[in-house]
Coordinates of N, CA, C and O in Angstrom, one line a residue:
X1 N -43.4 -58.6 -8.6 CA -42.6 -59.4 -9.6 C -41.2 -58.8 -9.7 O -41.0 -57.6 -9.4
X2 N -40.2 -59.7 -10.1 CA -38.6 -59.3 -9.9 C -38.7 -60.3 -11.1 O -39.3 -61.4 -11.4
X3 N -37.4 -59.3 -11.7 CA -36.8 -59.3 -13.0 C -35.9 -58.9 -13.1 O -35.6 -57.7 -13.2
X4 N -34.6 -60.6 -13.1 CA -33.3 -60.4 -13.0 C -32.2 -60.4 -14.4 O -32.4 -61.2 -15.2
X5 N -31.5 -59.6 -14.5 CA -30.9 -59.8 -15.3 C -29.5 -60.5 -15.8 O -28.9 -59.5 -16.1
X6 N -28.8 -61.3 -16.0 CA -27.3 -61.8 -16.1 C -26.6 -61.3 -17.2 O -27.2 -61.2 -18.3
X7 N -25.6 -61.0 -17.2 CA -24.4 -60.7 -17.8 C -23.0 -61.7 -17.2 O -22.7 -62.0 -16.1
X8 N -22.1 -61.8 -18.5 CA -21.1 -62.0 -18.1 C -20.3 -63.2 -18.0 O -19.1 -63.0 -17.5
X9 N -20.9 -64.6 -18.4 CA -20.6 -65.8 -18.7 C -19.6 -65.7 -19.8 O -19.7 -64.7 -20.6
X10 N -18.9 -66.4 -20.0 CA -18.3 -66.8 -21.5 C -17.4 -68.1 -21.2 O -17.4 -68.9 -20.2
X11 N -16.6 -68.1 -22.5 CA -15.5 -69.2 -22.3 C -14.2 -68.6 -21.6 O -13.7 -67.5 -21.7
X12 N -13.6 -69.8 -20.8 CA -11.8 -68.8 -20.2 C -11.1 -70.3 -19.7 O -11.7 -71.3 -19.2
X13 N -10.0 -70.1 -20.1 CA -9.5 -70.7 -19.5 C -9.2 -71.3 -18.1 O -9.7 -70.8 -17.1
X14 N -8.1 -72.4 -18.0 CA -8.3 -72.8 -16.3 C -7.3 -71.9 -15.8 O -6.4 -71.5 -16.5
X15 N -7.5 -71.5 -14.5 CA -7.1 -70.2 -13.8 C -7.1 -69.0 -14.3 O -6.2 -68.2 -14.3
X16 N -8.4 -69.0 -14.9 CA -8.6 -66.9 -15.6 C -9.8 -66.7 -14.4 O -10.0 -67.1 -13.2
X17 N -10.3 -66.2 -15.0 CA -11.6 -65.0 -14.4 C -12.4 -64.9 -14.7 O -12.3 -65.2 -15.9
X18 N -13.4 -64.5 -14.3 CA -15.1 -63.9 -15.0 C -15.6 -62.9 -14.2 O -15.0 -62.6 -13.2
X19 N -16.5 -62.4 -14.4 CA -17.6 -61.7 -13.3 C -19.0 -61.3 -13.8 O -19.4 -60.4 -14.6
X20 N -19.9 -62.7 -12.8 CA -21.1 -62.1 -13.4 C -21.4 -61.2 -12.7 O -20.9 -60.9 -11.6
X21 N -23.0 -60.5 -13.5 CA -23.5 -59.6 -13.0 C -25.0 -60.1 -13.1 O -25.5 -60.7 -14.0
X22 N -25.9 -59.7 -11.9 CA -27.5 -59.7 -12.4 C -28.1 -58.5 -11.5 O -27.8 -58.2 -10.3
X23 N -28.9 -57.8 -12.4 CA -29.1 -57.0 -12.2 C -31.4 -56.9 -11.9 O -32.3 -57.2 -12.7
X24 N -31.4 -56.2 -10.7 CA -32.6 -56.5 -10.1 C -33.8 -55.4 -11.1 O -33.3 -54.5 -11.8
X25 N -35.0 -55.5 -11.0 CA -35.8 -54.5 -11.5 C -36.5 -53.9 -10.4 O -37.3 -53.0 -10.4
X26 N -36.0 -54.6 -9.3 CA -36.7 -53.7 -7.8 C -35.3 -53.5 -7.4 O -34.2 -53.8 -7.9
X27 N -35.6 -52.8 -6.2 CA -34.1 -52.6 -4.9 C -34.2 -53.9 -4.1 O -35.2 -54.5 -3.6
X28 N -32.5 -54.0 -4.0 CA -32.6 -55.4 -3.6 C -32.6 -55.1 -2.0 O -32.0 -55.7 -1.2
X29 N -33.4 -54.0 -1.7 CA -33.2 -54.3 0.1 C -34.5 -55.0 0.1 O -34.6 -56.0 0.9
X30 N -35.7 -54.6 -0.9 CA -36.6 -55.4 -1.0 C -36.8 -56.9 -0.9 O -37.9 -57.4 -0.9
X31 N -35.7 -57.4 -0.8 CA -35.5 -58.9 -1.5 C -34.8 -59.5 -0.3 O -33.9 -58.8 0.2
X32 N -35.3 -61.0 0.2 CA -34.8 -61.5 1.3 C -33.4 -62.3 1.0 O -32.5 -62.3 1.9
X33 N -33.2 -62.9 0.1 CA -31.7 -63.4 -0.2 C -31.7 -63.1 -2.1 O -32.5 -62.9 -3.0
X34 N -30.3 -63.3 -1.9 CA -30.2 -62.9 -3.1 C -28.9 -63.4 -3.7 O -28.0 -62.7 -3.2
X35 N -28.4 -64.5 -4.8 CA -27.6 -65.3 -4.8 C -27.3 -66.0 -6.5 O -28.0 -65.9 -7.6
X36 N -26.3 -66.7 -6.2 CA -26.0 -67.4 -7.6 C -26.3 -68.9 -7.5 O -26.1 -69.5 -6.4
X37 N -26.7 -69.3 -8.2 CA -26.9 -71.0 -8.3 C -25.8 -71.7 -9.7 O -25.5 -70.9 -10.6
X38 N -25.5 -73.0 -9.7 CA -25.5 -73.7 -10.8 C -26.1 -74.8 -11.1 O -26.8 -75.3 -10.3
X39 N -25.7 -75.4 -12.4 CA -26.1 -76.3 -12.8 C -25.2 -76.6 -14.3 O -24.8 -76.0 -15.3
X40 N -25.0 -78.5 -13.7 CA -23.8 -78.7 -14.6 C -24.9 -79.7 -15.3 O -26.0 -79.9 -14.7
X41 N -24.6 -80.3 -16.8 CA -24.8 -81.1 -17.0 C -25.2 -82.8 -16.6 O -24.4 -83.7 -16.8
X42 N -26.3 -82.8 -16.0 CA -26.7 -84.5 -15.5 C -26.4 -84.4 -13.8 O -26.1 -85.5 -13.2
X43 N -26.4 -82.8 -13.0 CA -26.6 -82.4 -12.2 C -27.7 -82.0 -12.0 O -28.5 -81.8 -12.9
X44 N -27.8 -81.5 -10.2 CA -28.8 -81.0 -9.6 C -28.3 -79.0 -9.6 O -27.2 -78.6 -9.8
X45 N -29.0 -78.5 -9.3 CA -28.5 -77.2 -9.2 C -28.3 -77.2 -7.9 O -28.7 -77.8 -6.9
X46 N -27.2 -75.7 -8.3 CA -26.5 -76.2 -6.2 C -26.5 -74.4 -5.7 O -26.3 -73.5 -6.6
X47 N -26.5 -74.2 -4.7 CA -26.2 -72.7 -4.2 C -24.4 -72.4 -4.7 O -23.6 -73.3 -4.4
X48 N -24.0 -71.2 -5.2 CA -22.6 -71.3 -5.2 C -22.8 -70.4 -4.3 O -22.5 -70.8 -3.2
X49 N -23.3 -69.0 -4.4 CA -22.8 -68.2 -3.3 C -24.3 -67.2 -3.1 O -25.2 -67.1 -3.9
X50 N -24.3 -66.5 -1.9 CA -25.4 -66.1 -1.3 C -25.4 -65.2 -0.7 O -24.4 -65.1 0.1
X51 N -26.2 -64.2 -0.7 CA -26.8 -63.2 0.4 C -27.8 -63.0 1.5 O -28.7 -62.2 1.2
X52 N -27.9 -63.5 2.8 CA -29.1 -63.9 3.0 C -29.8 -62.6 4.0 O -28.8 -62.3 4.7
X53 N -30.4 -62.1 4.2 CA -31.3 -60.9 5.0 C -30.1 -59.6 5.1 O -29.8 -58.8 6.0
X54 N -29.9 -59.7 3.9 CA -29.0 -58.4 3.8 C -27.5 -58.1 3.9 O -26.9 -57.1 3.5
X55 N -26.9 -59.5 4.8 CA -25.9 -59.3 5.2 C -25.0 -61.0 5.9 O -23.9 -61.2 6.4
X56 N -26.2 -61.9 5.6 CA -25.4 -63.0 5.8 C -24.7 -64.0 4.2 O -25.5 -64.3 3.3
X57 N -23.6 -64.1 4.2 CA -23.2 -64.6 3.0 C -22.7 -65.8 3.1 O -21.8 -66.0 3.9
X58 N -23.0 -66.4 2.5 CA -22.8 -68.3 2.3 C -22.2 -68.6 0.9 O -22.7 -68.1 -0.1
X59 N -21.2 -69.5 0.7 CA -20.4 -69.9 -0.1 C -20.5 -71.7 -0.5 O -20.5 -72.5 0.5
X60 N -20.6 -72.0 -1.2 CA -20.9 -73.4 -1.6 C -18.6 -73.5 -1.1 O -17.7 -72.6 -1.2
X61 N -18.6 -75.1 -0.7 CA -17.8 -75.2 -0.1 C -16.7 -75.0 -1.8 O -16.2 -73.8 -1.9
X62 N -16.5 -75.6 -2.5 CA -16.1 -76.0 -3.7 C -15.5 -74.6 -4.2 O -14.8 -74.7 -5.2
X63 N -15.7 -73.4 -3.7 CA -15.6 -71.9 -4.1 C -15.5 -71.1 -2.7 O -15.9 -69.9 -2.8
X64 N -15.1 -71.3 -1.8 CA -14.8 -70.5 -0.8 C -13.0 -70.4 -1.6 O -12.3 -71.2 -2.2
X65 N -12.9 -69.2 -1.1 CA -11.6 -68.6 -1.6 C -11.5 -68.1 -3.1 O -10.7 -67.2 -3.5
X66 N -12.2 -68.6 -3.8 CA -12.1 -68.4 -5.4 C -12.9 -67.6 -5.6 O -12.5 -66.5 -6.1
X67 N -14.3 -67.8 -5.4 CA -15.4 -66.6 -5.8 C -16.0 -65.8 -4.8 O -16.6 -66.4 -3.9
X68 N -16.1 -64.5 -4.8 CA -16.6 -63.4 -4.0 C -18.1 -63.4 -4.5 O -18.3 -63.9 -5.6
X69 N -19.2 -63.1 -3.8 CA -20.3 -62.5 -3.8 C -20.3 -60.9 -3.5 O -19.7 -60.4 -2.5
X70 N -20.9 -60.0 -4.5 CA -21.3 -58.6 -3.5 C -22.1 -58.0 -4.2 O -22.4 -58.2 -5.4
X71 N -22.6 -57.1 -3.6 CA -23.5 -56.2 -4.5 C -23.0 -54.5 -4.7 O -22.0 -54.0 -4.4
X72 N -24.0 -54.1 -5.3 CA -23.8 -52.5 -5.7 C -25.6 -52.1 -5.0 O -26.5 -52.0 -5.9
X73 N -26.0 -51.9 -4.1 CA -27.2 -51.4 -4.0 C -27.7 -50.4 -4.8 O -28.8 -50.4 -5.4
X74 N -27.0 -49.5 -4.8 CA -27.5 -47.8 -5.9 C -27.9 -48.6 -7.0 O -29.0 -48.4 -7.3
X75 N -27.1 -49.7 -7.7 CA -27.2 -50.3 -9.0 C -28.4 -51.2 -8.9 O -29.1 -51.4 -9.9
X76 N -28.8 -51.9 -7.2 CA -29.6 -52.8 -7.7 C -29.2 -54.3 -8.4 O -29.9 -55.0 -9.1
X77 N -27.9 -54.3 -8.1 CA -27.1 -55.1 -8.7 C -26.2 -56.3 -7.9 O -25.6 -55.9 -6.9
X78 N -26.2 -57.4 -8.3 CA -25.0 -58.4 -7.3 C -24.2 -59.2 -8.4 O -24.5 -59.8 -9.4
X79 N -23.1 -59.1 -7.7 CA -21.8 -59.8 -8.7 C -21.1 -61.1 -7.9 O -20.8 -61.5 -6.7
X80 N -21.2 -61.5 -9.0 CA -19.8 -62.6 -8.8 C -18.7 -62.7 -9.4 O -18.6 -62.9 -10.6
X81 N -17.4 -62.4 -8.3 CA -16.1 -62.5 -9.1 C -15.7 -63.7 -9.0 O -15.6 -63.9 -7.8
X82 N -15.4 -64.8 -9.8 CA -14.8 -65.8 -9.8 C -13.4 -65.9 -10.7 O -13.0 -65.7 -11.8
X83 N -12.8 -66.5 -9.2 CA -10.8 -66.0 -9.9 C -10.5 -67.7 -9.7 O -11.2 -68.3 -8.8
X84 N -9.6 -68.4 -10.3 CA -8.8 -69.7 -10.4 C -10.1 -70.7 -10.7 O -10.6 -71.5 -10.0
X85 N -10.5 -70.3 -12.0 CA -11.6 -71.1 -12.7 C -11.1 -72.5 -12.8 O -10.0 -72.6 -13.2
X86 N -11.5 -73.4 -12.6 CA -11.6 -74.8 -12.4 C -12.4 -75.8 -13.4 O -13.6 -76.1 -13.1
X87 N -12.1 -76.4 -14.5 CA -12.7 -77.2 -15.5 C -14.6 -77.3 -14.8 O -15.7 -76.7 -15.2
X88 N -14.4 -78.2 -13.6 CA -15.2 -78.2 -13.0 C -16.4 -77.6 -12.4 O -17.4 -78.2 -11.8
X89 N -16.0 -76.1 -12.7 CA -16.5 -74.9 -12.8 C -17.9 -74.4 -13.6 O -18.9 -73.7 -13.5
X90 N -17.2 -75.3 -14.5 CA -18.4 -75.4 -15.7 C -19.7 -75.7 -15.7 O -20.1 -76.8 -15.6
X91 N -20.2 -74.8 -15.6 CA -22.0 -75.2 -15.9 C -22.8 -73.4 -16.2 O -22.3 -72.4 -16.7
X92 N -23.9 -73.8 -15.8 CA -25.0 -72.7 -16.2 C -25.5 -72.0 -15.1 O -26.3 -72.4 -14.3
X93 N -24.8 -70.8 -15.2 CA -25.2 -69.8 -13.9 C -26.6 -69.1 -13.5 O -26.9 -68.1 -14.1
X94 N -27.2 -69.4 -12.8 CA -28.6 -68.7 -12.4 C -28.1 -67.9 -11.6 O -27.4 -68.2 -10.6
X95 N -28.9 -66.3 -11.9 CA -29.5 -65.4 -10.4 C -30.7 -65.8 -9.9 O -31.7 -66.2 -10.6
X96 N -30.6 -65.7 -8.6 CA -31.7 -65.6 -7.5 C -32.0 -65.0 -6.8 O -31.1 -64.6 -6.1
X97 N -33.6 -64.6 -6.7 CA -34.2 -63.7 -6.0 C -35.3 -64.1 -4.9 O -36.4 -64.5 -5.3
X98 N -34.9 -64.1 -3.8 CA -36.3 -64.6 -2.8 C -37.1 -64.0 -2.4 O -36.6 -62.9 -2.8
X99 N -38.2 -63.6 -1.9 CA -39.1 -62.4 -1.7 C -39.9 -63.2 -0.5 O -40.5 -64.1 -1.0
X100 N -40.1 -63.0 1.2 CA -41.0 -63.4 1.4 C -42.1 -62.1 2.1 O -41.9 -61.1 2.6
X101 N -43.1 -62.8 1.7 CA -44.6 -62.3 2.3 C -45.2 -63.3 3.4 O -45.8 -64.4 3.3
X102 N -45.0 -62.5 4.3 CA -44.8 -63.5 5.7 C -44.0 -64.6 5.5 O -42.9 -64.4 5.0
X103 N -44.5 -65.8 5.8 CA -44.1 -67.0 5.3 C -44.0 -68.0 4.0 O -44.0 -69.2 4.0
X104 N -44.1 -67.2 3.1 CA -44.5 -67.8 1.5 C -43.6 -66.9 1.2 O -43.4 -65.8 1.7
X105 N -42.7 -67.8 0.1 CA -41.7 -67.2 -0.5 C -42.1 -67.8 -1.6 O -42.7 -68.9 -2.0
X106 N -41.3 -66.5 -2.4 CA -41.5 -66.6 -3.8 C -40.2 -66.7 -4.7 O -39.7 -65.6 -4.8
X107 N -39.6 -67.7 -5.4 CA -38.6 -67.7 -5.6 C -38.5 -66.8 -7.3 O -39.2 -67.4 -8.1
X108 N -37.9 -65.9 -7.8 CA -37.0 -65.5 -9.0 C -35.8 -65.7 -9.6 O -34.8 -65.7 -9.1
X109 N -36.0 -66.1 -11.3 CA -34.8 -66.5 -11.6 C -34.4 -65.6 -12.9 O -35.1 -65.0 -13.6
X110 N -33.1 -65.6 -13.0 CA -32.8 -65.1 -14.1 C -32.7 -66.4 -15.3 O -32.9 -67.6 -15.1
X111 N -32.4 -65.7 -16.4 CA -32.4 -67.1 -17.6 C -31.1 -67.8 -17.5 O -31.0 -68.7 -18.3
X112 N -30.1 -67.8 -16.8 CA -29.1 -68.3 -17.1 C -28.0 -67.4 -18.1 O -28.2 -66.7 -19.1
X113 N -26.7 -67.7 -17.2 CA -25.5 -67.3 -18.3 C -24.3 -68.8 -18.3 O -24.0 -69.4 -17.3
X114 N -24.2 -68.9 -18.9 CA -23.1 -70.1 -19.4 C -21.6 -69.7 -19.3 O -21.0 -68.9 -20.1
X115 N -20.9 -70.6 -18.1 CA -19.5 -70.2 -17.4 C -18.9 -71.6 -18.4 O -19.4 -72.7 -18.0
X116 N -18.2 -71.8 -19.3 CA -17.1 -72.2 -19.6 C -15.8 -72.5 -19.3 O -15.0 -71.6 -19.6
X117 N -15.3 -73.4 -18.7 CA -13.7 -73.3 -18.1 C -13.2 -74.0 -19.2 O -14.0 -74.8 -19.6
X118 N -11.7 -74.1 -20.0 CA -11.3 -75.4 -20.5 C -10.0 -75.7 -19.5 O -9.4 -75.2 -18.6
X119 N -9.9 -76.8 -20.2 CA -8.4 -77.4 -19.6 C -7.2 -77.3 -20.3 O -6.2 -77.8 -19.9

C-alpha cells in the first residue's frame, strides 16, 4: 500500500508560481512511475508530468517549458514547479503512484490539491 501526500495548491495569479509537493509513505525507488495528473472541470484527467522507471520523464505538451517535475529521494518526495501559470491551468492536481507486480499494476492516488490561476 502507498500513501501519497499533496501540498501546495492555492490561488495565484496569471504568470506567478506554485510548487506542489507529494510525498510517498514507501521509497519511491520502490514505485514504477511516479507523476502529476489533472483534472479540470467537465474534463477528462490528463498526465501533466511524469517519472517513468526511475529516470524517464514525460511532460503533457501544454506545460513543457513551464513546469518541472523532480524528486527528493532521501525525502521520498516529487515536486512540481510550475512557473507562467496560465488561466487554463486551472484544475485539480493528483499525485500518482504506480507499483507493478509483474504485470498488474496497481495504481495510487493522492486526494487532490486545487491549482487556481486568475486572469
Amino acid at each position: 500500500q502507498v500513501q501519497l501526500v499533496e501540498s501546495g495548491g492555492g490561488l495565484v495569479q496569471t504568470g506567478g508560481s506554485l510548487r506542489l509537493s507529494c510525498a510517498a509513505s514507501v521509497s519511491i525507488f520502490s514505485i514504477n512511475a511516479m507523476g502529476w495528473y489533472r483534472q479540470a472541470p467537465g474534463k477528462q484527467r490528463e498526465l501533466v508530468a511524469g517519472i517513468f522507471s526511475g529516470s524517464v520523464i514525460k511532460y503533457a505538451d501544454s506545460v513543457k517549458g513551464r513546469f518541472t517535475i523532480s524528486s527528493d529521494n532521501a525525502k521520498n518526495t516529487v515536486y512540481l514547479q510550475m512557473n507562467s501559470l496560465k488561466p487554463e491551468d486551472t484544475a485539480v492536481y493528483y499525485c500518482n503512484a504506480d507499483r507493478y507486480t509483474g504485470t498488474i499494476k496497481v495504481a495510487y492516488w493522492g486526494q487532490g490539491t486545487q491549482v487556481t490561476v486568475s486572469s
